[in-house]
Amino acid sequence: MEKNKEIVLSGIRPTGFLHLGNYFGALKNWSRMQYEYDCYFFIADWHSLTTHADTSELRLNTRRLVSELIAGGLDPGKCTIYAQSDIPEIPELYLYLNMLAYKGELEKTVTFKDKARQQPENINAGLLTYPVLQAADILIHRAHYVPVGKDQEQHIEMTRNFAERFNHRYGEIFPIPRAFSYSKDLVKILSLDGSGKMSKSEQQMNTIYLSDEDALITRKIMKAKTDQGPTAPNSKKPEYIQGLFTLLGLVSSPEILAGFEYDFNHCHIRYGDMKKQLAEDMIRFISPIRGKAAALQNDPAQIDEILAIGAEKARKSAAATLLEVRKALGFKYH
Ligand code: TYM
């Protein structure tokens, strides 16, 4: 890795199969940034414990996720790929940052409130301090940019606050990181029924995974929610229709997108045709990634080797930061 490049950090939880939201919100940017920045991408396995206490599938899920990330564009020769649990410096920084994070702000976090609603029987302290651990992930490499989807924006904002508080109190150790996307705004991919964001563990028929077979992709897209079509020219699109147009914009050609936009604006759109086109273009996009990921999964030793090399590089960077942090805090007695 060259010296003096700005630092990029991002992560993903090993809680399910990679889907279009993960790809267009995160991985697509990661794959481009690896050629321009000093990039660290990691599997957030500790974070997954806040919602998935059962660890019996963790190894399998982590290996599969790494395969999918590489199939989707990461080059282990160009970026550092590692597992969070291989970096013991992270929890030490998490401890320090916890002293700078207030209960009130943690309780107000949107993701915390959502999860507390989804799992009222398990509102654990890890869930409450999830954004603090995420801040430690980012700050341990003194990252400048964090490529994420829209749903992570608040967490990055909190990281900025924690970093500023630390710098203010103990000295300028951390750059203040920014959420990043090459697109104008951070991306949000909607679920196929338009009822919220596409997500790893819920609503399987409303989520398109990079591992989905061609026929399943077609089936999911053909049953995506639509309606009778607009009755007035240039109407505002309902969210579930906008979601389909967004996907079309991501996997189809600009001409195809423009054609369906025109039909919509002139009230003669045929959603059946649009979905057929979308399914065709989606399959063309997904099937090579699916094939490559499957091949990589046949060689777990290679994946483990990538994680071992990544862990070594990431630990070096983490240890250097932690040394500065300890010095700033005054924890250096001998
Ligand atoms: P996770 O595992 O939920 O998602 C990984 C990445 O995918 C993006 N994403 C989406 N983007 C657009 N539309 C969607 N429907 C969609 N669904 C997911 C997410 O924004 C994310 O970029 N807390 C993080 C993991 C994490 C992390 C970090 C990220 C832990 N530490 C440090 C960045 C930096 C999470 O749960 O992502």
Short mmCIF file of C-alpha atoms and ligand atoms in Angstrom, two decimals:
data_model
loop_
_atom_site.label_atom_id
_atom_site.label_comp_id
_atom_site.label_asym_id
_atom_site.label_seq_id
_atom_site.Cartn_x
_atom_site.Cartn_y
_atom_site.Cartn_z
CA MET A 1 0.00 0.00 0.00
CA GLU A 2 1.40 3.43 -0.94
CA LYS A 3 2.18 5.97 1.73
CA ASN A 4 0.17 9.18 2.17
CA LYS A 5 -3.04 8.05 0.56
CA GLU A 6 -6.16 8.96 2.48
CA ILE A 7 -7.64 6.14 4.50
CA VAL A 8 -10.96 4.42 3.83
CA LEU A 9 -12.75 2.06 6.19
CA SER A 10 -16.02 0.22 5.91
CA GLY A 11 -17.61 -2.97 7.17
CA ILE A 12 -20.46 -5.37 6.80
CA ARG A 13 -22.12 -7.76 9.25
CA PRO A 14 -22.02 -11.50 8.48
CA THR A 15 -25.72 -11.91 9.21
CA GLY A 16 -26.96 -13.15 5.84
CA PHE A 17 -26.42 -13.18 2.11
CA LEU A 18 -25.18 -10.08 0.31
CA HIS A 19 -28.02 -8.23 -1.43
CA LEU A 20 -28.46 -5.38 -3.88
CA GLY A 21 -28.55 -2.81 -1.06
CA ASN A 22 -25.16 -3.95 0.18
CA TYR A 23 -23.80 -3.93 -3.36
CA PHE A 24 -25.04 -0.52 -4.50
CA GLY A 25 -24.85 1.12 -1.07
CA ALA A 26 -21.38 -0.13 -0.23
CA LEU A 27 -19.47 -2.67 -2.31
CA LYS A 28 -19.68 -0.79 -5.59
CA ASN A 29 -17.96 2.21 -3.99
CA TRP A 30 -15.48 0.00 -2.15
CA SER A 31 -14.44 -1.67 -5.41
CA ARG A 32 -13.59 1.66 -6.96
CA MET A 33 -12.05 3.26 -3.88
CA GLN A 34 -9.51 0.43 -3.50
CA TYR A 35 -7.66 1.82 -6.52
CA GLU A 36 -7.57 5.37 -5.16
CA TYR A 37 -7.19 5.11 -1.38
CA ASP A 38 -5.62 3.03 1.36
CA CYS A 39 -8.65 0.82 2.03
CA TYR A 40 -9.66 -1.36 4.97
CA PHE A 41 -12.80 -3.48 4.57
CA PHE A 42 -13.89 -5.82 7.31
CA ILE A 43 -16.45 -8.37 8.44
CA ALA A 44 -18.23 -6.95 11.51
CA ASP A 45 -18.58 -10.27 13.35
CA TRP A 46 -18.66 -8.71 16.84
CA HIS A 47 -21.46 -6.42 15.74
CA SER A 48 -23.48 -9.42 14.58
CA LEU A 49 -23.62 -10.67 18.19
CA THR A 50 -25.93 -7.77 19.11
CA THR A 51 -28.72 -9.45 17.13
CA HIS A 52 -27.48 -12.98 16.33
CA ALA A 53 -26.31 -14.62 19.55
CA ASP A 54 -25.90 -18.03 17.91
CA THR A 55 -22.37 -18.26 16.51
CA SER A 56 -22.57 -21.78 15.06
CA GLU A 57 -22.79 -20.46 11.48
CA LEU A 58 -20.38 -17.58 11.92
CA ARG A 59 -17.38 -19.16 10.19
CA LEU A 60 -19.45 -20.30 7.26
CA ASN A 61 -21.18 -16.92 6.93
CA THR A 62 -17.91 -15.01 7.19
CA ARG A 63 -16.22 -17.10 4.53
CA ARG A 64 -19.22 -16.80 2.26
CA LEU A 65 -19.33 -13.06 2.72
CA VAL A 66 -15.65 -12.68 1.90
CA SER A 67 -16.20 -14.77 -1.25
CA GLU A 68 -19.10 -12.57 -2.24
CA LEU A 69 -17.15 -9.36 -1.59
CA ILE A 70 -14.30 -10.56 -3.78
CA ALA A 71 -16.68 -11.83 -6.48
CA GLY A 72 -18.41 -8.43 -6.35
CA GLY A 73 -15.20 -6.50 -6.99
CA LEU A 74 -12.79 -6.41 -4.03
CA ASP A 75 -9.21 -7.31 -4.88
CA PRO A 76 -7.32 -8.58 -1.82
CA GLY A 77 -4.14 -7.36 -3.49
CA LYS A 78 -5.47 -3.81 -3.54
CA CYS A 79 -7.23 -3.51 -0.17
CA THR A 80 -7.03 -4.99 3.30
CA ILE A 81 -9.82 -7.46 4.08
CA TYR A 82 -10.11 -8.75 7.65
CA ALA A 83 -12.42 -9.92 10.40
CA GLN A 84 -13.19 -7.47 13.22
CA SER A 85 -12.62 -10.20 15.83
CA ASP A 86 -8.99 -10.51 14.71
CA ILE A 87 -8.24 -6.97 15.93
CA PRO A 88 -8.17 -6.80 19.77
CA GLU A 89 -7.18 -3.11 19.59
CA ILE A 90 -10.76 -2.29 18.56
CA PRO A 91 -12.40 -3.19 21.90
CA GLU A 92 -9.81 -1.18 23.80
CA LEU A 93 -10.63 1.92 21.77
CA TYR A 94 -14.33 1.08 22.18
CA LEU A 95 -13.83 1.21 25.94
CA TYR A 96 -12.34 4.71 25.80
CA LEU A 97 -15.02 5.96 23.42
CA ASN A 98 -17.75 4.55 25.66
CA MET A 99 -16.71 7.12 28.27
CA LEU A 100 -17.42 9.85 25.71
CA ALA A 101 -20.80 8.51 24.59
CA TYR A 102 -23.94 9.46 26.46
CA LYS A 103 -26.86 7.21 27.26
CA GLY A 104 -29.35 9.75 25.94
CA GLU A 105 -27.81 10.00 22.48
CA LEU A 106 -27.38 6.23 22.23
CA GLU A 107 -31.03 5.67 23.13
CA LYS A 108 -32.12 8.13 20.45
CA THR A 109 -30.25 6.32 17.65
CA VAL A 110 -32.71 5.18 14.97
CA THR A 111 -31.12 1.73 14.52
CA PHE A 112 -31.23 1.14 18.29
CA LYS A 113 -34.91 2.06 18.47
CA ASP A 114 -35.67 -0.22 15.47
CA LYS A 115 -33.80 -3.18 16.93
CA ALA A 116 -35.28 -2.65 20.39
CA ARG A 117 -38.72 -2.85 18.76
CA GLN A 118 -37.75 -5.98 16.78
CA GLN A 119 -36.20 -7.86 19.72
CA PRO A 120 -37.81 -6.55 22.93
CA GLU A 121 -36.64 -9.67 24.78
CA ASN A 122 -32.97 -8.90 24.03
CA ILE A 123 -32.22 -5.19 24.35
CA ASN A 124 -28.63 -5.84 25.37
CA ALA A 125 -25.98 -3.24 26.20
CA GLY A 126 -24.10 -4.16 23.02
CA LEU A 127 -27.10 -3.05 21.02
CA LEU A 128 -27.17 0.27 22.84
CA THR A 129 -23.45 0.88 22.31
CA TYR A 130 -23.41 -0.47 18.75
CA PRO A 131 -22.54 2.98 17.33
CA VAL A 132 -19.60 3.26 19.73
CA LEU A 133 -18.13 -0.01 18.51
CA GLN A 134 -18.68 1.20 14.95
CA ALA A 135 -16.84 4.42 15.80
CA ALA A 136 -13.95 2.36 17.17
CA ASP A 137 -13.86 0.37 13.89
CA ILE A 138 -13.49 3.59 11.95
CA LEU A 139 -11.21 5.55 14.24
CA ILE A 140 -8.79 2.67 14.90
CA HIS A 141 -7.41 3.26 11.39
CA ARG A 142 -7.84 7.04 11.57
CA ALA A 143 -10.05 6.79 8.49
CA HIS A 144 -11.02 9.82 6.39
CA TYR A 145 -13.85 8.29 4.36
CA VAL A 146 -16.49 5.70 5.18
CA PRO A 147 -18.35 4.41 2.12
CA VAL A 148 -21.80 3.32 3.33
CA GLY A 149 -25.47 3.36 2.38
CA LYS A 150 -27.93 5.96 3.61
CA ASP A 151 -29.00 3.82 6.60
CA GLN A 152 -25.54 4.23 8.18
CA GLU A 153 -25.45 8.01 7.98
CA GLN A 154 -26.44 8.59 11.59
CA HIS A 155 -23.75 6.20 12.85
CA ILE A 156 -21.09 8.12 10.93
CA GLU A 157 -22.41 11.37 12.35
CA MET A 158 -22.06 9.89 15.85
CA THR A 159 -18.51 8.75 15.03
CA ARG A 160 -17.69 12.33 14.08
CA ASN A 161 -19.03 13.53 17.41
CA PHE A 162 -17.07 10.97 19.42
CA ALA A 163 -13.89 11.79 17.48
CA GLU A 164 -14.36 15.50 18.07
CA ARG A 165 -14.94 14.96 21.78
CA PHE A 166 -11.82 12.83 22.05
CA ASN A 167 -9.68 15.32 20.12
CA HIS A 168 -11.02 18.20 22.17
CA ARG A 169 -10.32 16.51 25.47
CA TYR A 170 -7.10 14.60 24.82
CA GLY A 171 -5.45 16.07 21.70
CA GLU A 172 -5.82 15.85 17.93
CA ILE A 173 -5.48 12.15 17.27
CA PHE A 174 -8.32 11.48 14.85
CA PRO A 175 -9.24 12.95 11.48
CA ILE A 176 -12.99 13.60 11.43
CA PRO A 177 -14.34 10.94 9.04
CA ARG A 178 -17.02 11.47 6.43
CA ALA A 179 -19.66 9.16 4.95
CA PHE A 180 -18.85 8.69 1.28
CA SER A 181 -20.43 7.72 -2.02
CA TYR A 182 -19.34 8.41 -5.59
CA SER A 183 -22.99 9.16 -6.33
CA LYS A 184 -24.43 12.54 -5.39
CA ASP A 185 -26.24 11.16 -2.34
CA LEU A 186 -25.78 8.10 -0.16
CA VAL A 187 -27.70 5.21 -1.70
CA LYS A 188 -30.87 3.62 -0.34
CA ILE A 189 -32.19 0.55 -2.13
CA LEU A 190 -35.80 -0.16 -1.30
CA SER A 191 -37.28 -3.59 -0.72
CA LEU A 192 -39.32 -4.86 -3.70
CA ASP A 193 -42.62 -4.13 -1.98
CA GLY A 194 -41.49 -0.55 -1.35
CA SER A 195 -42.06 -0.96 2.38
CA GLY A 196 -38.60 0.04 3.58
CA LYS A 197 -34.97 -0.71 2.79
CA MET A 198 -33.80 -3.98 1.34
CA SER A 199 -32.20 -5.96 4.17
CA LYS A 200 -30.17 -9.12 4.75
CA SER A 201 -32.30 -11.02 7.17
CA GLU A 202 -35.91 -10.05 6.53
CA GLN A 203 -38.43 -10.32 3.69
CA GLN A 204 -36.56 -12.81 1.51
CA MET A 205 -38.95 -12.49 -1.45
CA ASN A 206 -38.58 -8.71 -1.39
CA THR A 207 -34.81 -8.80 -1.35
CA ILE A 208 -32.59 -9.72 -4.29
CA TYR A 209 -29.43 -11.51 -3.20
CA LEU A 210 -26.25 -11.76 -5.25
CA SER A 211 -26.57 -15.53 -4.81
CA ASP A 212 -30.10 -15.77 -6.28
CA GLU A 213 -30.54 -18.10 -9.27
CA ASP A 214 -31.79 -16.56 -12.52
CA ALA A 215 -35.32 -17.98 -12.22
CA LEU A 216 -35.67 -16.69 -8.67
CA ILE A 217 -34.53 -13.21 -9.70
CA THR A 218 -37.20 -13.17 -12.39
CA ARG A 219 -39.85 -14.44 -9.97
CA LYS A 220 -39.02 -11.80 -7.37
CA ILE A 221 -39.01 -8.95 -9.85
CA MET A 222 -42.21 -10.06 -11.59
CA LYS A 223 -44.07 -10.07 -8.28
CA ALA A 224 -42.70 -6.69 -7.14
CA LYS A 225 -45.42 -4.26 -6.18
CA THR A 226 -46.84 -2.03 -8.96
CA ASP A 227 -50.23 -0.46 -9.70
CA GLN A 228 -52.43 0.58 -12.64
CA GLY A 229 -49.96 3.29 -13.67
CA PRO A 230 -50.26 7.07 -13.45
CA THR A 231 -53.39 8.82 -14.69
CA ALA A 232 -51.93 12.33 -15.01
CA PRO A 233 -48.80 13.19 -17.05
CA ASN A 234 -45.55 13.75 -15.14
CA SER A 235 -46.97 12.42 -11.87
CA LYS A 236 -44.78 11.88 -8.83
CA LYS A 237 -43.83 8.22 -8.59
CA PRO A 238 -44.99 6.25 -5.53
CA GLU A 239 -42.01 4.90 -3.54
CA TYR A 240 -42.45 1.29 -4.70
CA ILE A 241 -42.40 2.44 -8.37
CA GLN A 242 -39.45 4.73 -7.76
CA GLY A 243 -37.65 1.72 -6.26
CA LEU A 244 -38.02 -0.20 -9.53
CA PHE A 245 -36.84 2.78 -11.56
CA THR A 246 -33.82 3.09 -9.27
CA LEU A 247 -32.89 -0.54 -9.93
CA LEU A 248 -33.41 -0.05 -13.66
CA GLY A 249 -31.09 2.97 -13.50
CA LEU A 250 -28.43 0.82 -11.83
CA VAL A 251 -28.43 -2.26 -14.07
CA SER A 252 -29.97 -1.19 -17.41
CA SER A 253 -28.70 1.18 -20.09
CA PRO A 254 -29.53 4.92 -19.92
CA GLU A 255 -31.62 4.53 -23.12
CA ILE A 256 -33.78 1.82 -21.58
CA LEU A 257 -34.27 3.86 -18.43
CA ALA A 258 -35.15 6.96 -20.46
CA GLY A 259 -37.69 4.95 -22.51
CA PHE A 260 -39.58 3.79 -19.44
CA GLU A 261 -39.38 7.26 -17.85
CA TYR A 262 -40.96 8.63 -21.02
CA ASP A 263 -43.72 6.01 -20.93
CA PHE A 264 -44.40 6.78 -17.28
CA ASN A 265 -44.55 10.51 -17.85
CA HIS A 266 -46.94 10.00 -20.78
CA CYS A 267 -49.15 7.58 -18.86
CA HIS A 268 -48.65 4.58 -21.10
CA ILE A 269 -46.19 2.61 -19.05
CA ARG A 270 -46.58 -1.17 -19.02
CA TYR A 271 -45.08 -2.38 -15.78
CA GLY A 272 -45.05 -5.99 -16.99
CA ASP A 273 -42.68 -5.03 -19.81
CA MET A 274 -40.60 -2.90 -17.51
CA LYS A 275 -40.19 -5.74 -15.01
CA LYS A 276 -39.29 -8.21 -17.75
CA GLN A 277 -36.56 -5.86 -18.93
CA LEU A 278 -35.38 -5.28 -15.36
CA ALA A 279 -35.23 -9.03 -14.68
CA GLU A 280 -33.19 -9.61 -17.83
CA ASP A 281 -30.69 -6.87 -17.01
CA MET A 282 -30.54 -7.88 -13.35
CA ILE A 283 -29.66 -11.47 -14.32
CA ARG A 284 -26.94 -10.20 -16.62
CA PHE A 285 -25.53 -8.22 -13.70
CA ILE A 286 -25.83 -10.87 -10.97
CA SER A 287 -25.03 -14.19 -12.63
CA PRO A 288 -21.27 -13.63 -13.13
CA ILE A 289 -20.90 -12.50 -9.50
CA ARG A 290 -22.86 -15.52 -8.30
CA GLY A 291 -20.66 -17.86 -10.33
CA LYS A 292 -17.44 -16.35 -9.11
CA ALA A 293 -18.56 -16.37 -5.45
CA ALA A 294 -19.54 -20.04 -5.70
CA ALA A 295 -16.13 -20.94 -7.13
CA LEU A 296 -14.33 -19.03 -4.36
CA GLN A 297 -16.37 -20.80 -1.70
CA ASN A 298 -14.98 -24.10 -2.89
CA ASP A 299 -11.60 -22.98 -1.65
CA PRO A 300 -12.03 -21.97 2.01
CA ALA A 301 -8.27 -22.23 2.62
CA GLN A 302 -7.74 -19.38 0.17
CA ILE A 303 -10.34 -17.24 1.95
CA ASP A 304 -8.78 -17.98 5.35
CA GLU A 305 -5.40 -16.99 3.96
CA ILE A 306 -6.81 -13.66 2.72
CA LEU A 307 -8.24 -13.02 6.20
CA ALA A 308 -4.93 -13.90 7.85
CA ILE A 309 -2.96 -11.49 5.65
CA GLY A 310 -5.62 -8.81 6.19
CA ALA A 311 -5.57 -9.29 9.96
CA GLU A 312 -1.83 -8.77 10.07
CA LYS A 313 -2.00 -5.51 8.09
CA ALA A 314 -5.02 -4.21 9.98
CA ARG A 315 -3.44 -4.96 13.35
CA LYS A 316 -0.37 -2.99 12.44
CA SER A 317 -2.44 0.05 11.63
CA ALA A 318 -4.66 -0.45 14.70
CA ALA A 319 -1.72 -0.86 17.06
CA ALA A 320 -0.12 2.36 15.78
CA THR A 321 -3.32 4.30 16.48
CA LEU A 322 -3.82 2.74 19.87
CA LEU A 323 -0.31 3.71 20.91
CA GLU A 324 -1.11 7.36 20.10
CA VAL A 325 -4.44 7.08 21.91
CA ARG A 326 -2.83 5.63 25.05
CA LYS A 327 -0.19 8.36 25.00
CA ALA A 328 -2.83 11.04 24.62
CA LEU A 329 -4.82 9.58 27.50
CA GLY A 330 -1.75 9.29 29.68
CA PHE A 331 -1.81 5.51 30.01
CA LYS A 332 1.91 5.07 29.79
CA TYR A 333 3.58 4.36 33.09
CA HIS A 334 6.86 2.80 32.04
P1 TYM B 1 -24.76 -3.81 7.12
O1 TYM B 1 -24.07 -5.12 7.29
O2 TYM B 1 -26.19 -3.72 7.51
O3 TYM B 1 -24.65 -3.32 5.63
C1 TYM B 1 -23.42 -3.24 4.94
C2 TYM B 1 -23.43 -2.04 4.01
O4 TYM B 1 -24.54 -2.14 3.09
C3 TYM B 1 -25.30 -0.93 3.13
N1 TYM B 1 -26.73 -1.23 2.93
C4 TYM B 1 -27.53 -0.56 2.10
N2 TYM B 1 -27.29 0.47 1.28
C5 TYM B 1 -28.33 0.91 0.53
N3 TYM B 1 -29.57 0.37 0.56
C6 TYM B 1 -29.85 -0.67 1.38
N4 TYM B 1 -31.06 -1.22 1.40
C7 TYM B 1 -28.81 -1.17 2.20
N5 TYM B 1 -28.73 -2.18 3.12
C8 TYM B 1 -27.45 -2.19 3.55
C9 TYM B 1 -25.05 -0.35 4.50
O5 TYM B 1 -25.29 1.05 4.51
C10 TYM B 1 -23.60 -0.71 4.73
O6 TYM B 1 -22.77 0.26 4.13
N6 TYM B 1 -23.23 -1.05 11.01
C11 TYM B 1 -22.84 -1.58 9.71
C12 TYM B 1 -21.56 -2.39 9.75
C13 TYM B 1 -20.39 -1.69 10.31
C14 TYM B 1 -19.69 -0.59 9.73
C15 TYM B 1 -18.66 -0.28 10.64
C16 TYM B 1 -19.85 0.10 8.54
C17 TYM B 1 -19.80 -1.96 11.51
N7 TYM B 1 -18.77 -1.12 11.68
C18 TYM B 1 -17.75 0.77 10.37
C19 TYM B 1 -18.95 1.15 8.29
C20 TYM B 1 -17.95 1.46 9.19
C21 TYM B 1 -23.96 -2.46 9.20
O7 TYM B 1 -24.72 -2.98 9.94
O8 TYM B 1 -23.93 -2.65 7.85
#
